[in-house]
Tab-separated table of C-alpha atoms in Angstrom:
chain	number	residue	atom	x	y	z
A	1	UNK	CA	12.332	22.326	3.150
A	2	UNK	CA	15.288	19.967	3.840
A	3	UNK	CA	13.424	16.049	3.192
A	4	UNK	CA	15.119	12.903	5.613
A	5	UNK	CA	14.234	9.892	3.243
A	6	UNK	CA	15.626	6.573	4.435
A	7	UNK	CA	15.845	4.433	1.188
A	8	UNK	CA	15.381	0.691	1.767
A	9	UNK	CA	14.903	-0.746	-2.145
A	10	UNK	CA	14.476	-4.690	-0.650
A	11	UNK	CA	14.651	-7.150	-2.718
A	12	UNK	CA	13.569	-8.254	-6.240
A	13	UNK	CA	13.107	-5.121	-8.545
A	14	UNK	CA	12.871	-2.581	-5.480
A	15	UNK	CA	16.290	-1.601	-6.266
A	16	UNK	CA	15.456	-0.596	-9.583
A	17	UNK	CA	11.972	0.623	-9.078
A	18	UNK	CA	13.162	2.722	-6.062
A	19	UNK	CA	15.987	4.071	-8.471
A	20	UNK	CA	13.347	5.770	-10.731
A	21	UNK	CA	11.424	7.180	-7.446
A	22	UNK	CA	14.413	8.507	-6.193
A	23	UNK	CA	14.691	10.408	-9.945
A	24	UNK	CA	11.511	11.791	-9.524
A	25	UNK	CA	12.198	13.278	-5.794
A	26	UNK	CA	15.252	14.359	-6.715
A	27	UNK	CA	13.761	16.395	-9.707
A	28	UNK	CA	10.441	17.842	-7.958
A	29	UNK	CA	13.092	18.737	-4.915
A	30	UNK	CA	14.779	20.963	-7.516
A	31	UNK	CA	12.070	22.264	-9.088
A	32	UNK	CA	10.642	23.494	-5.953
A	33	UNK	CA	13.601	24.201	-4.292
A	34	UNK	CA	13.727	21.853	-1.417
A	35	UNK	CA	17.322	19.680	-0.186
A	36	UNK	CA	16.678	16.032	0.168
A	37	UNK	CA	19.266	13.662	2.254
A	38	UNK	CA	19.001	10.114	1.837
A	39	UNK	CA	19.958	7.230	4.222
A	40	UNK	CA	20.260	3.581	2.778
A	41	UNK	CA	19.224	0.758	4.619
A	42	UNK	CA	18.723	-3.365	4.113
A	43	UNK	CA	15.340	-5.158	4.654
A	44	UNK	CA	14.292	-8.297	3.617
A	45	UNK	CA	16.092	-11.188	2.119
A	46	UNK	CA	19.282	-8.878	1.667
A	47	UNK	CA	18.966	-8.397	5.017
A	48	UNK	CA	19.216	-11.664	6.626
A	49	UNK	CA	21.897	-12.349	4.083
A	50	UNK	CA	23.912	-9.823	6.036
A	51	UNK	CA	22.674	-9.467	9.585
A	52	UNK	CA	20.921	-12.829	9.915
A	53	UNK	CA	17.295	-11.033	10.214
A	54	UNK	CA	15.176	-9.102	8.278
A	55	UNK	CA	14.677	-5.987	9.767
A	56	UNK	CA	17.996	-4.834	11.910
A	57	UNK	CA	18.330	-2.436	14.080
A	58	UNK	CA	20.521	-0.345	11.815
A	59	UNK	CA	17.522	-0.380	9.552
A	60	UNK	CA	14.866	0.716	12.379
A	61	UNK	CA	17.374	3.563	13.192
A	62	UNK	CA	17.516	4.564	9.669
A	63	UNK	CA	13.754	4.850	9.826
A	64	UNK	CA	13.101	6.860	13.521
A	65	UNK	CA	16.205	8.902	12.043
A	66	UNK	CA	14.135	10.190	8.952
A	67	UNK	CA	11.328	11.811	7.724
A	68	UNK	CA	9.870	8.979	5.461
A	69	UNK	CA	10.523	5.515	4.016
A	70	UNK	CA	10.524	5.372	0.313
A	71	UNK	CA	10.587	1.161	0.641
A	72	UNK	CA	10.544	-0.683	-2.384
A	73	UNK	CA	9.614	-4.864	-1.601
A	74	UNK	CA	11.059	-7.871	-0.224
A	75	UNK	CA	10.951	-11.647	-1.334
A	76	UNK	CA	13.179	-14.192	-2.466
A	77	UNK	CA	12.244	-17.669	-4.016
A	78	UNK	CA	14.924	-19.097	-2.128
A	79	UNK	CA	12.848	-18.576	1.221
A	80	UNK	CA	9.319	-19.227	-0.364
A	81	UNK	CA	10.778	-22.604	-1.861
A	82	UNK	CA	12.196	-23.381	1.809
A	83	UNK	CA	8.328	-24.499	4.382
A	84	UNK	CA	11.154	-24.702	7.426
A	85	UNK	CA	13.010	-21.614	7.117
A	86	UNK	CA	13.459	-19.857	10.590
A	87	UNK	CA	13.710	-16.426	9.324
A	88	UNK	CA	11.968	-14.932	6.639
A	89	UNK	CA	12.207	-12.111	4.204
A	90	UNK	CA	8.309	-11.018	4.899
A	91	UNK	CA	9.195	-10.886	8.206
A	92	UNK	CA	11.054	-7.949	8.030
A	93	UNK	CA	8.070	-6.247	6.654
A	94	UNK	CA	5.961	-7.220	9.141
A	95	UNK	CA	8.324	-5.816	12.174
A	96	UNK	CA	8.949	-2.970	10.176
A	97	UNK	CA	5.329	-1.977	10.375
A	98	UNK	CA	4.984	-2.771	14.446
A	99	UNK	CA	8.016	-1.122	15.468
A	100	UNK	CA	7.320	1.630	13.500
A	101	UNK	CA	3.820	1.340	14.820
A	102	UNK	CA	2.288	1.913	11.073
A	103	UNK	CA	-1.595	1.109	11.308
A	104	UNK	CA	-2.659	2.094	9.049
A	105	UNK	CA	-1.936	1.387	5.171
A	106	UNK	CA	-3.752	3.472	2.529
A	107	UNK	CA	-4.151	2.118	-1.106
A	108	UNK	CA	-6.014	4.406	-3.587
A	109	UNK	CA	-7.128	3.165	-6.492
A	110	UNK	CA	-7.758	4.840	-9.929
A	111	UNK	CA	-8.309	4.370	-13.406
A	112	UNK	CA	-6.252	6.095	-16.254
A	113	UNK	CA	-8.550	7.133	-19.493
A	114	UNK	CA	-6.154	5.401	-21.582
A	115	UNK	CA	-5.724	2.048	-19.723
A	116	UNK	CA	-9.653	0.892	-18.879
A	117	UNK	CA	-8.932	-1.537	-21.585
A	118	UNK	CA	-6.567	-3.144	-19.422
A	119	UNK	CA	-8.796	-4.292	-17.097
A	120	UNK	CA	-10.131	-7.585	-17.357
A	121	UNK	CA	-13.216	-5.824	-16.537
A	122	UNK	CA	-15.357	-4.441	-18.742
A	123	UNK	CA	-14.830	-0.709	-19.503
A	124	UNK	CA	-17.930	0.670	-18.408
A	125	UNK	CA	-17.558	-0.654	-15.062
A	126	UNK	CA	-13.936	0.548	-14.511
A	127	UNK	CA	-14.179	3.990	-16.039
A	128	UNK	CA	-14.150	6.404	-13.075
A	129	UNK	CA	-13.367	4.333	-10.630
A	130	UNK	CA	-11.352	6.190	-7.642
A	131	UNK	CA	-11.669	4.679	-4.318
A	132	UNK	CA	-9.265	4.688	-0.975
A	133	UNK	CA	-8.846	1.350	0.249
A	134	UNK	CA	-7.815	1.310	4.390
A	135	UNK	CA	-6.650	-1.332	5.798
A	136	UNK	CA	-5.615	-2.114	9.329
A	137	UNK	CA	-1.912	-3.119	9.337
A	138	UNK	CA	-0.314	-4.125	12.922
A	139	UNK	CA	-3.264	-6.567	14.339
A	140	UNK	CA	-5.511	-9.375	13.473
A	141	UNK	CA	-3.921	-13.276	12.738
A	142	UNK	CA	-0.842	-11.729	11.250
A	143	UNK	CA	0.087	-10.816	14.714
A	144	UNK	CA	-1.806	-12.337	16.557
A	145	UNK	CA	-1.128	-15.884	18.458
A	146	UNK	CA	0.087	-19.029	16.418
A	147	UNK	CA	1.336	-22.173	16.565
A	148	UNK	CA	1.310	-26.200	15.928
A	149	UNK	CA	0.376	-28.778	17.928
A	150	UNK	CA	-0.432	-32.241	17.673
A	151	UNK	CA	2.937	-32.849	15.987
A	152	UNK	CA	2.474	-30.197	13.829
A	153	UNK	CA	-0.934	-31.644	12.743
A	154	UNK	CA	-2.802	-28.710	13.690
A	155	UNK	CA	-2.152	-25.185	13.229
A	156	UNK	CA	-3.821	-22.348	14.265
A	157	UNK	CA	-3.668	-18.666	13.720
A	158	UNK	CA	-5.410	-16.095	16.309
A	159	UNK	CA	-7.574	-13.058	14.788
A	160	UNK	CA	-7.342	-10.675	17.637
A	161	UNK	CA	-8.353	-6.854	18.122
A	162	UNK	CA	-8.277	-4.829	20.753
A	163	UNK	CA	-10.772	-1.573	20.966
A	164	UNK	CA	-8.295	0.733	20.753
A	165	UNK	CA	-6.915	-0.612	17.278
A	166	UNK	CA	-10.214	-0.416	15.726
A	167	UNK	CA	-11.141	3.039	16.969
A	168	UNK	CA	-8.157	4.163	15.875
A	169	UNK	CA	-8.022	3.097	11.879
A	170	UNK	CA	-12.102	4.043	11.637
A	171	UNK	CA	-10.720	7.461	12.749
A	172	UNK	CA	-8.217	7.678	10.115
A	173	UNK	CA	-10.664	6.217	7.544
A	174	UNK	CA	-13.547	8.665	8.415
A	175	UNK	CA	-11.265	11.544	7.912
A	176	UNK	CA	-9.950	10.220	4.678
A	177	UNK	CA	-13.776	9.569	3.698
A	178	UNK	CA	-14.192	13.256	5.240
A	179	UNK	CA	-11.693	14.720	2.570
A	180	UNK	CA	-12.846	12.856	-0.623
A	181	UNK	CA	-16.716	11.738	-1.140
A	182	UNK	CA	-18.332	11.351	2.312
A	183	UNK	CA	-18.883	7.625	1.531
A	184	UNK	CA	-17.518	4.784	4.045
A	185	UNK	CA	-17.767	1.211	4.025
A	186	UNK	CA	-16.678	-0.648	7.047
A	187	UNK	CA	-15.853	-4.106	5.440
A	188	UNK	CA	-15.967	-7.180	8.041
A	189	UNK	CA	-17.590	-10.686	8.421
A	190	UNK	CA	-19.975	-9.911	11.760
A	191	UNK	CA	-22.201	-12.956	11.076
A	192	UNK	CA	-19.697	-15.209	11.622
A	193	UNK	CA	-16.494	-14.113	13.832
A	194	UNK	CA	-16.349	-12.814	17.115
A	195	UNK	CA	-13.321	-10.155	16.153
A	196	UNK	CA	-15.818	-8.346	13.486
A	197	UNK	CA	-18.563	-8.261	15.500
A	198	UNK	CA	-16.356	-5.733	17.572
A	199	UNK	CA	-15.353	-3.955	14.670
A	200	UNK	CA	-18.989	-3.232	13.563
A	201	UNK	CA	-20.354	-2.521	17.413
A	202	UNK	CA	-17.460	-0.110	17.294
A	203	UNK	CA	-18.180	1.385	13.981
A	204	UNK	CA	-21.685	1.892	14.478
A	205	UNK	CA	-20.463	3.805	18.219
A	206	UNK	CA	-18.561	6.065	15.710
A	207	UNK	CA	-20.560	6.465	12.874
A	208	UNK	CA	-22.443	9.222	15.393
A	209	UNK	CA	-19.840	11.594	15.840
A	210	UNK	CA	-19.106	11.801	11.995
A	211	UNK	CA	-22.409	12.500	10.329
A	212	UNK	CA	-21.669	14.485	7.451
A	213	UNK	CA	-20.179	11.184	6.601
A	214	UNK	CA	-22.385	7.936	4.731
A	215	UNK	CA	-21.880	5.302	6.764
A	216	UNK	CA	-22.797	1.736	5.679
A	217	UNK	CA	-21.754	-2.129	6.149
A	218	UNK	CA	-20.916	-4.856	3.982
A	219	UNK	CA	-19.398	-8.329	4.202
A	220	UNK	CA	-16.316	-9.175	3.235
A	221	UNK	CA	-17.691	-11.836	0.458
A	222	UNK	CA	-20.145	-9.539	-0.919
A	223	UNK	CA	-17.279	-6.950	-1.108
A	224	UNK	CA	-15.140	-8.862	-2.531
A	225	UNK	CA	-18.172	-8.966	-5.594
A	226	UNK	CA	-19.439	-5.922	-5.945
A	227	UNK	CA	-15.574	-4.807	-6.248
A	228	UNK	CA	-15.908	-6.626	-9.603
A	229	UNK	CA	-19.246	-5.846	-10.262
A	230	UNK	CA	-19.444	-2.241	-9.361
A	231	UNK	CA	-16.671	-1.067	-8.227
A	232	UNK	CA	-17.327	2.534	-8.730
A	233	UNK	CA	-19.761	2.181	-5.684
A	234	UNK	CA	-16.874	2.609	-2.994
A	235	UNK	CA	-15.393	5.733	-1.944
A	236	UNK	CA	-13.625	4.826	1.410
A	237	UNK	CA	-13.281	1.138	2.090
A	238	UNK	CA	-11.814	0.323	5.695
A	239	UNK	CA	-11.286	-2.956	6.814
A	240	UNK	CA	-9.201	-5.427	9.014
A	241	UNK	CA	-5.273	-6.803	7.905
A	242	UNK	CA	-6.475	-10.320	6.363
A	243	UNK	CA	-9.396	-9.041	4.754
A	244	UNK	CA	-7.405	-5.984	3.346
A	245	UNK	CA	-4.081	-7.587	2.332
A	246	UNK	CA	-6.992	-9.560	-0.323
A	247	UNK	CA	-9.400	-6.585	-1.218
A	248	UNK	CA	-6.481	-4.501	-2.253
A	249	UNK	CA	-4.571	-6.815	-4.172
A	250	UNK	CA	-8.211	-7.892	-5.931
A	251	UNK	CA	-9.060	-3.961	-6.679
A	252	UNK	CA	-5.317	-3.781	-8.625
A	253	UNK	CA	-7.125	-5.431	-11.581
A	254	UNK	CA	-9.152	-2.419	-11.866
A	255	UNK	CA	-6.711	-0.168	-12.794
A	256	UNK	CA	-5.263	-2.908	-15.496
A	257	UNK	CA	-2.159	-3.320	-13.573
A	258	UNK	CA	-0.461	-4.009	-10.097
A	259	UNK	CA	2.381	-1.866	-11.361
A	260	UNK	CA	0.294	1.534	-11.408
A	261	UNK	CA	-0.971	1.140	-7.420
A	262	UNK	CA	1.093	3.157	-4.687
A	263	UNK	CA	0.386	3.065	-1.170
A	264	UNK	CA	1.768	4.687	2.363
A	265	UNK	CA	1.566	2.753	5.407
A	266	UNK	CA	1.118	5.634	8.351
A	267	UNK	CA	0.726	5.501	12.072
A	268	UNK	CA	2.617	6.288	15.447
A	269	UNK	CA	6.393	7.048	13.419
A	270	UNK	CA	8.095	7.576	10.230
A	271	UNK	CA	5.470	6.430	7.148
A	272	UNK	CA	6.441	4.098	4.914
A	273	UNK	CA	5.654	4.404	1.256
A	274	UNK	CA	6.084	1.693	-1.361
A	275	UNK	CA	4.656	-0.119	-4.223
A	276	UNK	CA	1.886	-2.897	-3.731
A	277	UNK	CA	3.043	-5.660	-6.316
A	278	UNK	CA	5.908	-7.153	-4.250
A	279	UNK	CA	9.650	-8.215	-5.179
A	280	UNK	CA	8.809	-10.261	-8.609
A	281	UNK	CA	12.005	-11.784	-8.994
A	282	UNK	CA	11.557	-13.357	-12.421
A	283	UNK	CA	12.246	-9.679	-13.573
A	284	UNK	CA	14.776	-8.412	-10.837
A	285	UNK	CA	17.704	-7.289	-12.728
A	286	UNK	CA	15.976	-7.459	-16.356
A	287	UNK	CA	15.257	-3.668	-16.229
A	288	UNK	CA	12.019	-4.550	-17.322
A	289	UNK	CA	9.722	-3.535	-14.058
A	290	UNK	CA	7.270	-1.315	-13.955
A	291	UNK	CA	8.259	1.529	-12.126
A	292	UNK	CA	5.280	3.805	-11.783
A	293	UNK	CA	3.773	2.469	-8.385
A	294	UNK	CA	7.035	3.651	-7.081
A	295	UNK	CA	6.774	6.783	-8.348
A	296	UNK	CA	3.166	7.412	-7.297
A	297	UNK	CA	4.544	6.113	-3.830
A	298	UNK	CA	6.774	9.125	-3.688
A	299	UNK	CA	4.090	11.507	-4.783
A	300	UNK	CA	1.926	10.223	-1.159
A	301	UNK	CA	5.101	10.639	0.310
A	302	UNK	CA	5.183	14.318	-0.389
A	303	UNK	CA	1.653	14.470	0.498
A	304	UNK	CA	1.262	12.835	3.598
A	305	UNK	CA	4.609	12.655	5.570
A	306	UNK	CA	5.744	16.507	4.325
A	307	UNK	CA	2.166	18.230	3.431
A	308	UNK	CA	3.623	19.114	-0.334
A	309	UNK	CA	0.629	18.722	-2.151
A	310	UNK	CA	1.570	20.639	-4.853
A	311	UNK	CA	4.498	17.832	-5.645
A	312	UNK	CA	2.970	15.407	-5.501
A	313	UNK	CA	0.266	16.449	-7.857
A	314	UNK	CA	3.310	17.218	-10.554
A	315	UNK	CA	4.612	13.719	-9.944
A	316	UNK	CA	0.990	12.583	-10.632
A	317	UNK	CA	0.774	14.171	-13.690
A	318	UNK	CA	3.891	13.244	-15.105
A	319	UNK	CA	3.142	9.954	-14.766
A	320	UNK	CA	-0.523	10.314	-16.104
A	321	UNK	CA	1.562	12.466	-18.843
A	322	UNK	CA	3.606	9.168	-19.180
A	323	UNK	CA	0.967	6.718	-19.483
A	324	UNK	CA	-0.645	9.230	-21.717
A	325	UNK	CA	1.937	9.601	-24.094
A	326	UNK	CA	2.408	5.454	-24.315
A	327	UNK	CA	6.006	5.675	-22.386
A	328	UNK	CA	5.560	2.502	-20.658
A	329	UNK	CA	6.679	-0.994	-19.604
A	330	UNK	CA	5.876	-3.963	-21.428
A	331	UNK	CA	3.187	-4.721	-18.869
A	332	UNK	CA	0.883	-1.807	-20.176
A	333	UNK	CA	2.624	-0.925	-23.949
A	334	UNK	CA	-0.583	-3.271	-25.441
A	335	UNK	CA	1.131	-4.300	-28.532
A	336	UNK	CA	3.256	-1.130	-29.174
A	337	UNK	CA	6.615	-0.454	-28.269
A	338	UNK	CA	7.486	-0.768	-24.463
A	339	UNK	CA	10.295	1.089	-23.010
A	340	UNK	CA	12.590	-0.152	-19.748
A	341	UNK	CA	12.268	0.565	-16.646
A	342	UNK	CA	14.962	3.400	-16.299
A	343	UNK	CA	14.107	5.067	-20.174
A	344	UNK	CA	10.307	5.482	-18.277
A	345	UNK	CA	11.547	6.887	-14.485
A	346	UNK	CA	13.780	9.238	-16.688
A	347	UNK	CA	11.079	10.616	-18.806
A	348	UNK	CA	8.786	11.018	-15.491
A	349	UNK	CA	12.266	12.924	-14.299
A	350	UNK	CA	12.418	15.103	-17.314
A	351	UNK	CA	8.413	15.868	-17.487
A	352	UNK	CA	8.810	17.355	-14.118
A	353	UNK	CA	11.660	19.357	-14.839
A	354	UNK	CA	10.116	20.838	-17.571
């Protein structure tokens, strides 16, 4: 199979955490036998410093023109330290995943044997863990209306839904929940706003027409406990964009770091598929970063946007293999010796060419 990747590292450490994904394509590609093309591309801070905005057209071509995105993040202190800038580097995220009309963003979450003691939680409560988190991506009050007014005294940010967008992530979340444990949770705050009130009268409309599947309810607080508590209850966890964007970055402490969580972002075009800690500039350049959300990125890429499960299980276990074997940033080495970011993406490269 010939693979169209369009490679858009960002900012921060996504070049150099894209740089070990691209190892580990490159390696499973020969191992298998498959050609893969790659088409660079500028999103993000990088971006505007070029083309004045954050996601160009040259970039959304690169995109429609391939197969997948293999993204890596985007931030720069310079914008976050600046309230009045026009344009910013998030921004380019954000119209990456409406054009691209991307819906739907899936982050699983696991434990490794040999890291539970990195969670803050306790052991017995993260061991086994392995849930799919789904979270709505292209509605709700990051898209929706907003504004100031009362010279600038009052601000406002609209949660909106329409039917369709709800109908359309349960789907994808029921046949996720379909594939793994039969278990979904539909995650929303009915007793109190309007916009999940038609996410749960929807869900419940649904829940019919999928009955080998579990379905129950829970509010967002009390998810956002038992996450902590027991997270080992959840299976399939769907939910709207606010409510997601926290969940997900709140279930990376299970795993005992944001550096080991991958997810794809998947809808109407090309899928998008990229680490969930962000651009971390303190480290950007320091060859330091953790590189293995990356690489488990790429392995969803070969599931999901080519159907290669069989590579992306290697790439799986040659990280797991990694971890493992101790070959790992300073974020997880726990006192022993750590090992930079390119040493780790080529040992994942040279595990999978074994």
């Amino acid at each position: 199979m010939n693979l169209k990747i369009a490679k858009l590292p960002g900012d921060g450490i996504g070049p150099e955490v894209v740089e070990q994904a691209v190892k580990a394509v490159d390696a499973v590609c020969a191992k298998f036998g498959h050609t893969v093309s790659y088409k660079f591309a500028k999103v993000g801070a990088c971006a505007i410093e070029e083309y004045g905005n954050a996601f160009p057209e040259e970039t959304f071509q690169a995109c429609m023109d391939s197969d997948a995105v293999l993204f890596g993040a985007v931030g720069d202190p310079k914008y976050d330290n600046d309230p009045t800038a026009k344009v910013r580097p998030e921004q380019g995220l954000l119209a990456m995943r409406k054009q691209l009309g991307l819906y739907a963003n899936l982050r699983p979450v696991e434990t490794f044997k040999t890291l539970v003691h990195k969670s803050p939680l306790k052991e017995e409560l993260v061991d086994g863990a392995d849930f799919m988190c789904v979270r709505e991506l292209t509605g709700g009050m990051y898209f929706g209306e907003k504004g100031r007014r009362d010279n600038g005294d009052t601000a406002f940010d609209t949660n909106l839904y329409h039917r369709f967008e709800v109908e359309r992530i349960l789907r994808k979340a029921y046949e996720l929940a379909r594939l793994r444990r039969k278990h979904l949770t539909v995650v929303d705050k009915a007793n109190v706003l309007e916009s999940s009130r038609l996410w749960r009268q929807v869900a419940q409309e649904m829940a019919p027409q999928y009955p080998d599947v579990e379905t129950d309810f829970m509010y967002v607080d009390n998810a956002a406990m038992k996450l902590i508590t027991w997270p080992k209850f959840f299976d399939v966890l769907v939910t709207e964009n606010t409510f997601g964007d926290i969940l997900t970055d709140e279930a990376s402490v299970i795993s005992g770091s944001m550096g080991l969580l991958a997810s794809a972002s998947v809808g109407e075009h090309t899928g998008v598929y990229e680490p969930i800690h962000g651009s971390y500039p303190q480290a950007a350049g320091k060859n330091i970063a953790n590189p293995l959300a990356t690489i488990l990125s790429a392995a969803m890429m070969f599931e999901y946007a080519f159907g290669l499960m069989e590579e992306g299980k290697v790439i799986r276990e040659a990280v797991a293999a990694s971890i493992e074997a101790g070959y790992v940033t300073e974020d997880l080495a726990n006192g022993g010796e750590c090992h930079s970011t390119s040493e780790v993406g080529d040992w994942v490269a040279a595990y999978i060419s074994k």
